[in-house]
Amino acid sequence: MDQASRIIARLSGERSSGVSDVIGPEKIACGAWKNAVGKRIAARTRAVKLVRHTLVVEVDDEIWKKNLWGLRYQILRNLEKAVGPEIVHELELRIMPMRLGPQRDTGERLVLSSVDDADAIADPGLRRIYKAARKRETA
């Protein structure tokens, strides 16, 4: 329970900024995730929410999901040591949705060309018929 007090102290800093006056089990469980799994795994995962007694964790991909599923009992023991036995009973692992990085403006713009396909038709009568037909189709 010593680690839980550190988590509560760290989260109480958020309280001073007006976020919340009560630290619930969800914040405690999500805050303990990094200590329960270590820095390397925490860099590839994110504890999202607590649903009843199940901690929902997002992982990078299917390989991480399978590997962490095999370690779930060890992770649950570590969480129990950190926050106590009453908060987290099970883990649910989900694959994180793909996130787009920042979009950069390359400065290139699509330039619409004023070249008409009909200009390639040599016969003036056929060109006129083609343009009239195209105009009817697009109207």
CSV table of N, CA and C in Angstrom, one decimal:
chain,number,residue,atom,x,y,z
A,1,MET,N,0.8,-1.2,0.0
A,1,MET,CA,0.0,0.0,0.0
A,1,MET,C,0.9,1.3,0.0
A,2,ASP,N,2.1,1.1,0.2
A,2,ASP,CA,3.0,2.3,0.2
A,2,ASP,C,3.0,2.9,-1.2
A,3,GLN,N,3.0,2.1,-2.2
A,3,GLN,CA,3.0,2.7,-3.6
A,3,GLN,C,1.7,3.4,-3.9
A,4,ALA,N,0.6,2.9,-3.4
A,4,ALA,CA,-0.7,3.5,-3.6
A,4,ALA,C,-0.7,5.0,-3.0
A,5,SER,N,0.0,5.2,-1.9
A,5,SER,CA,0.0,6.5,-1.3
A,5,SER,C,0.8,7.4,-2.2
A,6,ARG,N,1.9,6.9,-2.9
A,6,ARG,CA,2.6,7.8,-3.8
A,6,ARG,C,1.8,8.1,-5.0
A,7,ILE,N,1.0,7.2,-5.5
A,7,ILE,CA,0.1,7.5,-6.7
A,7,ILE,C,-0.9,8.5,-6.3
A,8,ILE,N,-1.5,8.4,-5.1
A,8,ILE,CA,-2.5,9.4,-4.7
A,8,ILE,C,-1.9,10.7,-4.5
A,9,ALA,N,-0.7,10.8,-4.0
A,9,ALA,CA,0.0,12.1,-3.8
A,9,ALA,C,0.3,12.7,-5.2
A,10,ARG,N,0.7,11.9,-6.1
A,10,ARG,CA,0.9,12.4,-7.5
A,10,ARG,C,-0.4,12.9,-8.1
A,11,LEU,N,-1.4,12.2,-8.0
A,11,LEU,CA,-2.7,12.6,-8.6
A,11,LEU,C,-3.3,13.7,-7.8
A,12,SER,N,-3.0,13.9,-6.6
A,12,SER,CA,-3.6,15.1,-5.8
A,12,SER,C,-3.0,16.4,-6.4
A,13,GLY,N,-1.9,16.3,-7.1
A,13,GLY,CA,-1.4,17.5,-7.8
A,13,GLY,C,-2.4,18.0,-8.8
A,14,GLU,N,-3.1,17.1,-9.4
A,14,GLU,CA,-4.1,17.4,-10.4
A,14,GLU,C,-5.3,18.1,-9.8
A,15,ARG,N,-5.5,17.8,-8.5
A,15,ARG,CA,-6.7,18.3,-7.8
A,15,ARG,C,-6.5,19.8,-7.6
A,16,SER,N,-5.2,20.3,-7.4
A,16,SER,CA,-4.9,21.7,-7.2
A,16,SER,C,-5.2,22.5,-8.5
A,17,SER,N,-5.2,21.9,-9.6
A,17,SER,CA,-5.5,22.6,-10.9
A,17,SER,C,-7.0,22.6,-11.2
A,18,GLY,N,-7.8,22.1,-10.2
A,18,GLY,CA,-9.3,22.1,-10.4
A,18,GLY,C,-9.8,21.0,-11.2
A,19,VAL,N,-9.1,19.9,-11.4
A,19,VAL,CA,-9.6,18.8,-12.2
A,19,VAL,C,-10.6,18.0,-11.4
A,20,SER,N,-10.3,17.6,-10.1
A,20,SER,CA,-11.3,16.8,-9.4
A,20,SER,C,-11.0,16.9,-7.9
A,21,ASP,N,-12.0,16.8,-7.1
A,21,ASP,CA,-11.8,16.8,-5.7
A,21,ASP,C,-11.7,15.4,-5.1
A,22,VAL,N,-12.1,14.4,-5.9
A,22,VAL,CA,-12.1,13.0,-5.5
A,22,VAL,C,-11.2,12.2,-6.4
A,23,ILE,N,-10.3,11.4,-5.8
A,23,ILE,CA,-9.5,10.5,-6.6
A,23,ILE,C,-10.2,9.1,-6.5
A,24,GLY,N,-10.8,8.6,-7.7
A,24,GLY,CA,-11.5,7.4,-7.7
A,24,GLY,C,-10.6,6.2,-8.0
A,25,PRO,N,-11.1,5.0,-8.0
A,25,PRO,CA,-10.4,3.8,-8.2
A,25,PRO,C,-9.8,3.8,-9.7
A,26,GLU,N,-10.5,4.4,-10.6
A,26,GLU,CA,-10.0,4.4,-12.0
A,26,GLU,C,-8.7,5.2,-12.1
A,27,LYS,N,-8.6,6.4,-11.5
A,27,LYS,CA,-7.4,7.1,-11.5
A,27,LYS,C,-6.3,6.4,-10.8
A,28,ILE,N,-6.6,5.8,-9.7
A,28,ILE,CA,-5.6,5.0,-9.0
A,28,ILE,C,-5.0,3.9,-9.8
A,29,ALA,N,-5.9,3.1,-10.4
A,29,ALA,CA,-5.5,1.9,-11.2
A,29,ALA,C,-4.7,2.4,-12.4
A,30,CYS,N,-5.2,3.4,-13.1
A,30,CYS,CA,-4.5,3.9,-14.3
A,30,CYS,C,-3.1,4.5,-13.9
A,31,GLY,N,-3.1,5.1,-12.8
A,31,GLY,CA,-1.8,5.7,-12.3
A,31,GLY,C,-0.8,4.7,-11.9
A,32,ALA,N,-1.3,3.5,-11.5
A,32,ALA,CA,-0.4,2.4,-11.0
A,32,ALA,C,0.1,1.6,-12.2
A,33,TRP,N,-0.4,1.8,-13.4
A,33,TRP,CA,-0.1,0.9,-14.5
A,33,TRP,C,1.4,0.9,-14.8
A,34,LYS,N,2.0,2.1,-14.9
A,34,LYS,CA,3.4,2.2,-15.2
A,34,LYS,C,4.3,1.5,-14.2
A,35,ASN,N,4.0,1.6,-12.9
A,35,ASN,CA,4.8,0.9,-11.9
A,35,ASN,C,4.6,-0.6,-12.0
A,36,ALA,N,3.4,-1.0,-12.3
A,36,ALA,CA,3.1,-2.5,-12.3
A,36,ALA,C,3.8,-3.2,-13.5
A,37,VAL,N,4.0,-2.5,-14.6
A,37,VAL,CA,4.5,-3.2,-15.8
A,37,VAL,C,5.9,-2.7,-16.2
A,38,GLY,N,6.4,-1.6,-15.7
A,38,GLY,CA,7.7,-1.1,-16.0
A,38,GLY,C,7.7,-0.1,-17.1
A,39,LYS,N,8.8,0.6,-17.3
A,39,LYS,CA,8.9,1.7,-18.3
A,39,LYS,C,8.7,1.2,-19.7
A,40,ARG,N,9.4,0.1,-20.0
A,40,ARG,CA,9.4,-0.4,-21.4
A,40,ARG,C,8.0,-0.8,-21.9
A,41,ILE,N,7.3,-1.6,-21.1
A,41,ILE,CA,6.0,-2.0,-21.5
A,41,ILE,C,5.0,-0.8,-21.4
A,42,ALA,N,5.2,0.1,-20.4
A,42,ALA,CA,4.3,1.3,-20.3
A,42,ALA,C,4.5,2.2,-21.6
A,43,ALA,N,5.7,2.2,-22.2
A,43,ALA,CA,5.8,3.0,-23.4
A,43,ALA,C,5.0,2.5,-24.6
A,44,ARG,N,4.7,1.2,-24.6
A,44,ARG,CA,3.9,0.6,-25.7
A,44,ARG,C,2.5,0.4,-25.3
A,45,THR,N,2.1,0.7,-24.1
A,45,THR,CA,0.7,0.5,-23.7
A,45,THR,C,0.2,1.7,-23.0
A,46,ARG,N,-1.2,1.7,-22.7
A,46,ARG,CA,-1.8,2.8,-22.0
A,46,ARG,C,-3.0,2.3,-21.3
A,47,ALA,N,-3.1,2.5,-20.0
A,47,ALA,CA,-4.2,2.1,-19.2
A,47,ALA,C,-5.3,3.2,-19.5
A,48,VAL,N,-6.4,2.8,-20.0
A,48,VAL,CA,-7.4,3.8,-20.4
A,48,VAL,C,-8.5,4.0,-19.4
A,49,LYS,N,-9.1,2.9,-18.9
A,49,LYS,CA,-10.2,3.1,-18.0
A,49,LYS,C,-10.4,1.8,-17.1
A,50,LEU,N,-11.2,2.0,-16.1
A,50,LEU,CA,-11.5,0.9,-15.2
A,50,LEU,C,-13.0,0.6,-15.3
A,51,VAL,N,-13.4,-0.5,-15.8
A,51,VAL,CA,-14.9,-0.9,-16.0
A,51,VAL,C,-15.1,-2.0,-14.9
A,52,ARG,N,-15.9,-1.6,-13.9
A,52,ARG,CA,-16.1,-2.4,-12.7
A,52,ARG,C,-14.8,-2.8,-12.1
A,53,HIS,N,-14.3,-4.0,-12.2
A,53,HIS,CA,-13.0,-4.4,-11.7
A,53,HIS,C,-12.1,-4.8,-12.8
A,54,THR,N,-12.4,-4.4,-14.0
A,54,THR,CA,-11.5,-4.8,-15.2
A,54,THR,C,-10.8,-3.5,-15.7
A,55,LEU,N,-9.5,-3.6,-15.7
A,55,LEU,CA,-8.7,-2.5,-16.2
A,55,LEU,C,-8.5,-2.7,-17.7
A,56,VAL,N,-9.0,-1.7,-18.5
A,56,VAL,CA,-8.9,-1.7,-20.0
A,56,VAL,C,-7.6,-1.0,-20.4
A,57,VAL,N,-6.7,-1.8,-21.1
A,57,VAL,CA,-5.4,-1.3,-21.5
A,57,VAL,C,-5.3,-1.4,-23.0
A,58,GLU,N,-4.8,-0.3,-23.6
A,58,GLU,CA,-4.6,-0.3,-25.1
A,58,GLU,C,-3.1,-0.6,-25.3
A,59,VAL,N,-2.9,-1.5,-26.3
A,59,VAL,CA,-1.6,-1.9,-26.7
A,59,VAL,C,-1.3,-1.6,-28.1
A,60,ASP,N,0.0,-1.6,-28.5
A,60,ASP,CA,0.4,-1.1,-29.9
A,60,ASP,C,-0.2,-2.1,-31.0
A,61,ASP,N,0.0,-3.4,-30.8
A,61,ASP,CA,-0.4,-4.3,-31.9
A,61,ASP,C,-0.7,-5.7,-31.3
A,62,GLU,N,-1.1,-6.6,-32.2
A,62,GLU,CA,-1.5,-7.9,-31.8
A,62,GLU,C,-0.4,-8.7,-31.1
A,63,ILE,N,0.8,-8.5,-31.4
A,63,ILE,CA,1.9,-9.2,-30.8
A,63,ILE,C,2.1,-8.8,-29.3
A,64,TRP,N,2.0,-7.5,-29.1
A,64,TRP,CA,2.0,-7.0,-27.7
A,64,TRP,C,0.8,-7.5,-26.9
A,65,LYS,N,-0.3,-7.6,-27.5
A,65,LYS,CA,-1.5,-8.1,-26.9
A,65,LYS,C,-1.4,-9.5,-26.4
A,66,LYS,N,-0.8,-10.4,-27.3
A,66,LYS,CA,-0.6,-11.8,-27.0
A,66,LYS,C,0.4,-12.0,-25.9
A,67,ASN,N,1.5,-11.2,-26.0
A,67,ASN,CA,2.5,-11.3,-25.0
A,67,ASN,C,2.1,-10.9,-23.6
A,68,LEU,N,1.4,-9.8,-23.6
A,68,LEU,CA,0.9,-9.3,-22.3
A,68,LEU,C,-0.2,-10.2,-21.7
A,69,TRP,N,-1.0,-10.8,-22.6
A,69,TRP,CA,-2.0,-11.7,-22.1
A,69,TRP,C,-1.4,-12.9,-21.4
A,70,GLY,N,-0.2,-13.3,-21.8
A,70,GLY,CA,0.5,-14.4,-21.1
A,70,GLY,C,1.0,-13.9,-19.8
A,71,LEU,N,1.3,-12.6,-19.6
A,71,LEU,CA,1.8,-12.1,-18.4
A,71,LEU,C,0.7,-11.5,-17.5
A,72,ARG,N,-0.5,-11.7,-17.8
A,72,ARG,CA,-1.6,-11.0,-17.1
A,72,ARG,C,-1.7,-11.3,-15.6
A,73,TYR,N,-1.4,-12.5,-15.2
A,73,TYR,CA,-1.5,-12.9,-13.8
A,73,TYR,C,-0.3,-12.2,-13.0
A,74,GLN,N,0.8,-12.1,-13.6
A,74,GLN,CA,1.9,-11.4,-13.0
A,74,GLN,C,1.6,-9.9,-12.9
A,75,ILE,N,1.0,-9.3,-13.9
A,75,ILE,CA,0.7,-7.9,-13.9
A,75,ILE,C,-0.4,-7.6,-12.9
A,76,LEU,N,-1.4,-8.5,-12.8
A,76,LEU,CA,-2.4,-8.4,-11.8
A,76,LEU,C,-1.9,-8.4,-10.4
A,77,ARG,N,-0.9,-9.3,-10.1
A,77,ARG,CA,-0.3,-9.4,-8.8
A,77,ARG,C,0.5,-8.0,-8.5
A,78,ASN,N,1.2,-7.5,-9.5
A,78,ASN,CA,1.9,-6.2,-9.3
A,78,ASN,C,0.9,-5.1,-9.1
A,79,LEU,N,-0.3,-5.1,-9.8
A,79,LEU,CA,-1.3,-4.1,-9.5
A,79,LEU,C,-1.9,-4.2,-8.1
A,80,GLU,N,-2.1,-5.5,-7.7
A,80,GLU,CA,-2.6,-5.7,-6.4
A,80,GLU,C,-1.7,-5.2,-5.3
A,81,LYS,N,-0.4,-5.4,-5.5
A,81,LYS,CA,0.6,-4.9,-4.6
A,81,LYS,C,0.6,-3.4,-4.5
A,82,ALA,N,0.4,-2.7,-5.7
A,82,ALA,CA,0.4,-1.3,-5.8
A,82,ALA,C,-0.8,-0.6,-5.2
A,83,VAL,N,-2.0,-1.2,-5.5
A,83,VAL,CA,-3.2,-0.4,-5.2
A,83,VAL,C,-4.2,-1.2,-4.3
A,84,GLY,N,-3.8,-2.4,-3.9
A,84,GLY,CA,-4.7,-3.2,-3.0
A,84,GLY,C,-5.5,-4.2,-3.8
A,85,PRO,N,-6.1,-5.2,-3.1
A,85,PRO,CA,-6.8,-6.3,-3.8
A,85,PRO,C,-8.2,-6.0,-4.3
A,86,GLU,N,-8.7,-4.8,-3.9
A,86,GLU,CA,-10.2,-4.6,-4.2
A,86,GLU,C,-10.4,-3.8,-5.5
A,87,ILE,N,-9.4,-3.3,-6.1
A,87,ILE,CA,-9.6,-2.4,-7.3
A,87,ILE,C,-9.6,-3.1,-8.6
A,88,VAL,N,-8.6,-3.9,-8.9
A,88,VAL,CA,-8.4,-4.5,-10.3
A,88,VAL,C,-8.4,-6.0,-10.1
A,89,HIS,N,-9.4,-6.7,-10.8
A,89,HIS,CA,-9.5,-8.1,-10.7
A,89,HIS,C,-9.1,-8.8,-12.1
A,90,GLU,N,-9.2,-8.0,-13.2
A,90,GLU,CA,-9.0,-8.6,-14.5
A,90,GLU,C,-8.4,-7.5,-15.4
A,91,LEU,N,-7.8,-7.9,-16.5
A,91,LEU,CA,-7.3,-7.0,-17.5
A,91,LEU,C,-8.0,-7.3,-18.8
A,92,GLU,N,-8.3,-6.2,-19.6
A,92,GLU,CA,-8.8,-6.3,-20.9
A,92,GLU,C,-7.8,-5.6,-21.8
A,93,LEU,N,-7.2,-6.3,-22.8
A,93,LEU,CA,-6.3,-5.7,-23.7
A,93,LEU,C,-6.9,-5.4,-25.0
A,94,ARG,N,-6.7,-4.2,-25.5
A,94,ARG,CA,-7.3,-3.8,-26.8
A,94,ARG,C,-6.1,-3.2,-27.6
A,95,ILE,N,-6.2,-3.3,-28.9
A,95,ILE,CA,-5.3,-2.7,-29.8
A,95,ILE,C,-5.6,-1.3,-30.0
A,96,MET,N,-4.6,-0.4,-29.9
A,96,MET,CA,-4.8,1.0,-30.0
A,96,MET,C,-5.2,1.4,-31.4
A,97,PRO,N,-6.2,2.3,-31.6
A,97,PRO,CA,-6.5,2.7,-33.0
A,97,PRO,C,-5.3,3.5,-33.5
A,98,MET,N,-5.2,3.4,-34.8
A,98,MET,CA,-4.1,4.1,-35.5
A,98,MET,C,-4.3,5.6,-35.4
A,99,ARG,N,-3.2,6.3,-35.0
A,99,ARG,CA,-3.3,7.7,-34.9
A,99,ARG,C,-2.5,8.3,-36.0
A,100,LEU,N,-3.0,9.4,-36.6
A,100,LEU,CA,-2.3,10.1,-37.6
A,100,LEU,C,-1.3,11.1,-37.0
A,101,GLY,N,-0.2,11.2,-37.5
A,101,GLY,CA,0.8,12.1,-37.1
A,101,GLY,C,0.4,13.5,-37.6
A,102,PRO,N,1.2,14.5,-37.2
A,102,PRO,CA,0.9,15.9,-37.7
A,102,PRO,C,1.0,15.9,-39.2
A,103,GLN,N,0.1,16.6,-39.8
A,103,GLN,CA,0.1,16.8,-41.2
A,103,GLN,C,1.0,18.0,-41.6
A,104,ARG,N,1.9,17.8,-42.5
A,104,ARG,CA,2.7,18.9,-42.9
A,104,ARG,C,2.3,19.5,-44.2
A,105,ASP,N,2.3,20.8,-44.3
A,105,ASP,CA,2.0,21.5,-45.6
A,105,ASP,C,3.2,21.5,-46.4
A,106,THR,N,3.2,20.8,-47.5
A,106,THR,CA,4.4,20.8,-48.4
A,106,THR,C,4.5,22.0,-49.3
A,107,GLY,N,3.4,22.8,-49.4
A,107,GLY,CA,3.4,23.9,-50.2
A,107,GLY,C,2.9,23.6,-51.6
A,108,GLU,N,2.8,22.3,-51.9
A,108,GLU,CA,2.4,22.0,-53.3
A,108,GLU,C,0.9,22.0,-53.3
A,109,ARG,N,0.4,22.6,-54.4
A,109,ARG,CA,-1.0,22.7,-54.5
A,109,ARG,C,-1.4,22.0,-55.8
A,110,LEU,N,-2.6,21.5,-55.9
A,110,LEU,CA,-3.1,20.9,-57.1
A,110,LEU,C,-3.5,22.0,-58.1
A,111,VAL,N,-2.9,22.0,-59.2
A,111,VAL,CA,-3.1,23.0,-60.2
A,111,VAL,C,-4.0,22.3,-61.3
A,112,LEU,N,-5.2,22.9,-61.4
A,112,LEU,CA,-6.1,22.4,-62.5
A,112,LEU,C,-5.6,22.9,-63.8
A,113,SER,N,-5.5,22.0,-64.7
A,113,SER,CA,-5.0,22.4,-66.0
A,113,SER,C,-6.2,22.8,-66.9
A,114,SER,N,-5.9,23.8,-67.7
A,114,SER,CA,-7.0,24.3,-68.5
A,114,SER,C,-7.0,23.6,-69.9
A,115,VAL,N,-6.2,22.5,-70.0
A,115,VAL,CA,-6.2,21.8,-71.2
A,115,VAL,C,-7.5,20.9,-71.3
A,116,ASP,N,-8.1,21.0,-72.4
A,116,ASP,CA,-9.4,20.3,-72.7
A,116,ASP,C,-9.1,19.1,-73.5
A,117,ASP,N,-9.7,17.9,-73.1
A,117,ASP,CA,-9.5,16.7,-73.9
A,117,ASP,C,-10.0,16.9,-75.3
A,118,ALA,N,-11.0,17.7,-75.5
A,118,ALA,CA,-11.6,17.9,-76.8
A,118,ALA,C,-10.7,18.6,-77.8
A,119,ASP,N,-9.7,19.3,-77.3
A,119,ASP,CA,-8.7,20.0,-78.1
A,119,ASP,C,-7.9,19.0,-78.9
A,120,ALA,N,-7.8,17.8,-78.5
A,120,ALA,CA,-7.0,16.8,-79.2
A,120,ALA,C,-7.7,16.2,-80.4
A,121,ILE,N,-9.0,16.5,-80.6
A,121,ILE,CA,-9.8,16.1,-81.7
A,121,ILE,C,-9.5,17.0,-82.9
A,122,ALA,N,-9.0,16.5,-83.9
A,122,ALA,CA,-8.6,17.3,-85.1
A,122,ALA,C,-9.8,17.9,-85.9
A,123,ASP,N,-10.8,17.1,-86.1
A,123,ASP,CA,-12.0,17.5,-86.8
A,123,ASP,C,-12.8,18.4,-86.0
A,124,PRO,N,-13.1,19.7,-86.5
A,124,PRO,CA,-13.9,20.7,-85.8
A,124,PRO,C,-15.3,20.2,-85.5
A,125,GLY,N,-15.9,19.5,-86.4
A,125,GLY,CA,-17.3,19.1,-86.3
A,125,GLY,C,-17.4,18.0,-85.2
A,126,LEU,N,-16.5,17.1,-85.2
A,126,LEU,CA,-16.5,16.0,-84.2
A,126,LEU,C,-16.2,16.6,-82.8
A,127,ARG,N,-15.3,17.6,-82.8
A,127,ARG,CA,-15.0,18.3,-81.5
A,127,ARG,C,-16.2,18.9,-80.9
A,128,ARG,N,-17.0,19.6,-81.8
A,128,ARG,CA,-18.2,20.3,-81.3
A,128,ARG,C,-19.2,19.3,-80.8
A,129,ILE,N,-19.4,18.2,-81.4
A,129,ILE,CA,-20.3,17.2,-81.0
A,129,ILE,C,-19.9,16.6,-79.7
A,130,TYR,N,-18.6,16.3,-79.6
A,130,TYR,CA,-18.0,15.7,-78.3
A,130,TYR,C,-18.3,16.7,-77.1
A,131,LYS,N,-18.0,18.0,-77.3
A,131,LYS,CA,-18.2,18.9,-76.3
A,131,LYS,C,-19.7,19.1,-75.9
A,132,ALA,N,-20.6,19.0,-76.8
A,132,ALA,CA,-22.0,19.1,-76.6
A,132,ALA,C,-22.5,17.9,-75.8
A,133,ALA,N,-22.0,16.7,-76.2
A,133,ALA,CA,-22.4,15.5,-75.5
A,133,ALA,C,-21.8,15.5,-74.1
A,134,ARG,N,-20.6,15.9,-73.9
A,134,ARG,CA,-20.0,15.9,-72.5
A,134,ARG,C,-20.8,16.9,-71.6
A,135,LYS,N,-21.2,18.1,-72.2
A,135,LYS,CA,-21.9,19.0,-71.5
A,135,LYS,C,-23.3,18.5,-71.0
A,136,ARG,N,-24.0,17.7,-71.9
A,136,ARG,CA,-25.3,17.1,-71.5
A,136,ARG,C,-25.1,16.1,-70.4
A,137,GLU,N,-24.0,15.3,-70.4
A,137,GLU,CA,-23.7,14.3,-69.4
A,137,GLU,C,-23.4,14.9,-68.1
A,138,THR,N,-22.8,16.0,-68.0
A,138,THR,CA,-22.4,16.6,-66.7
A,138,THR,C,-23.5,17.5,-66.2
A,139,ALA,N,-24.5,17.8,-67.0
A,139,ALA,CA,-25.5,18.7,-66.5
A,139,ALA,C,-26.6,18.0,-65.7
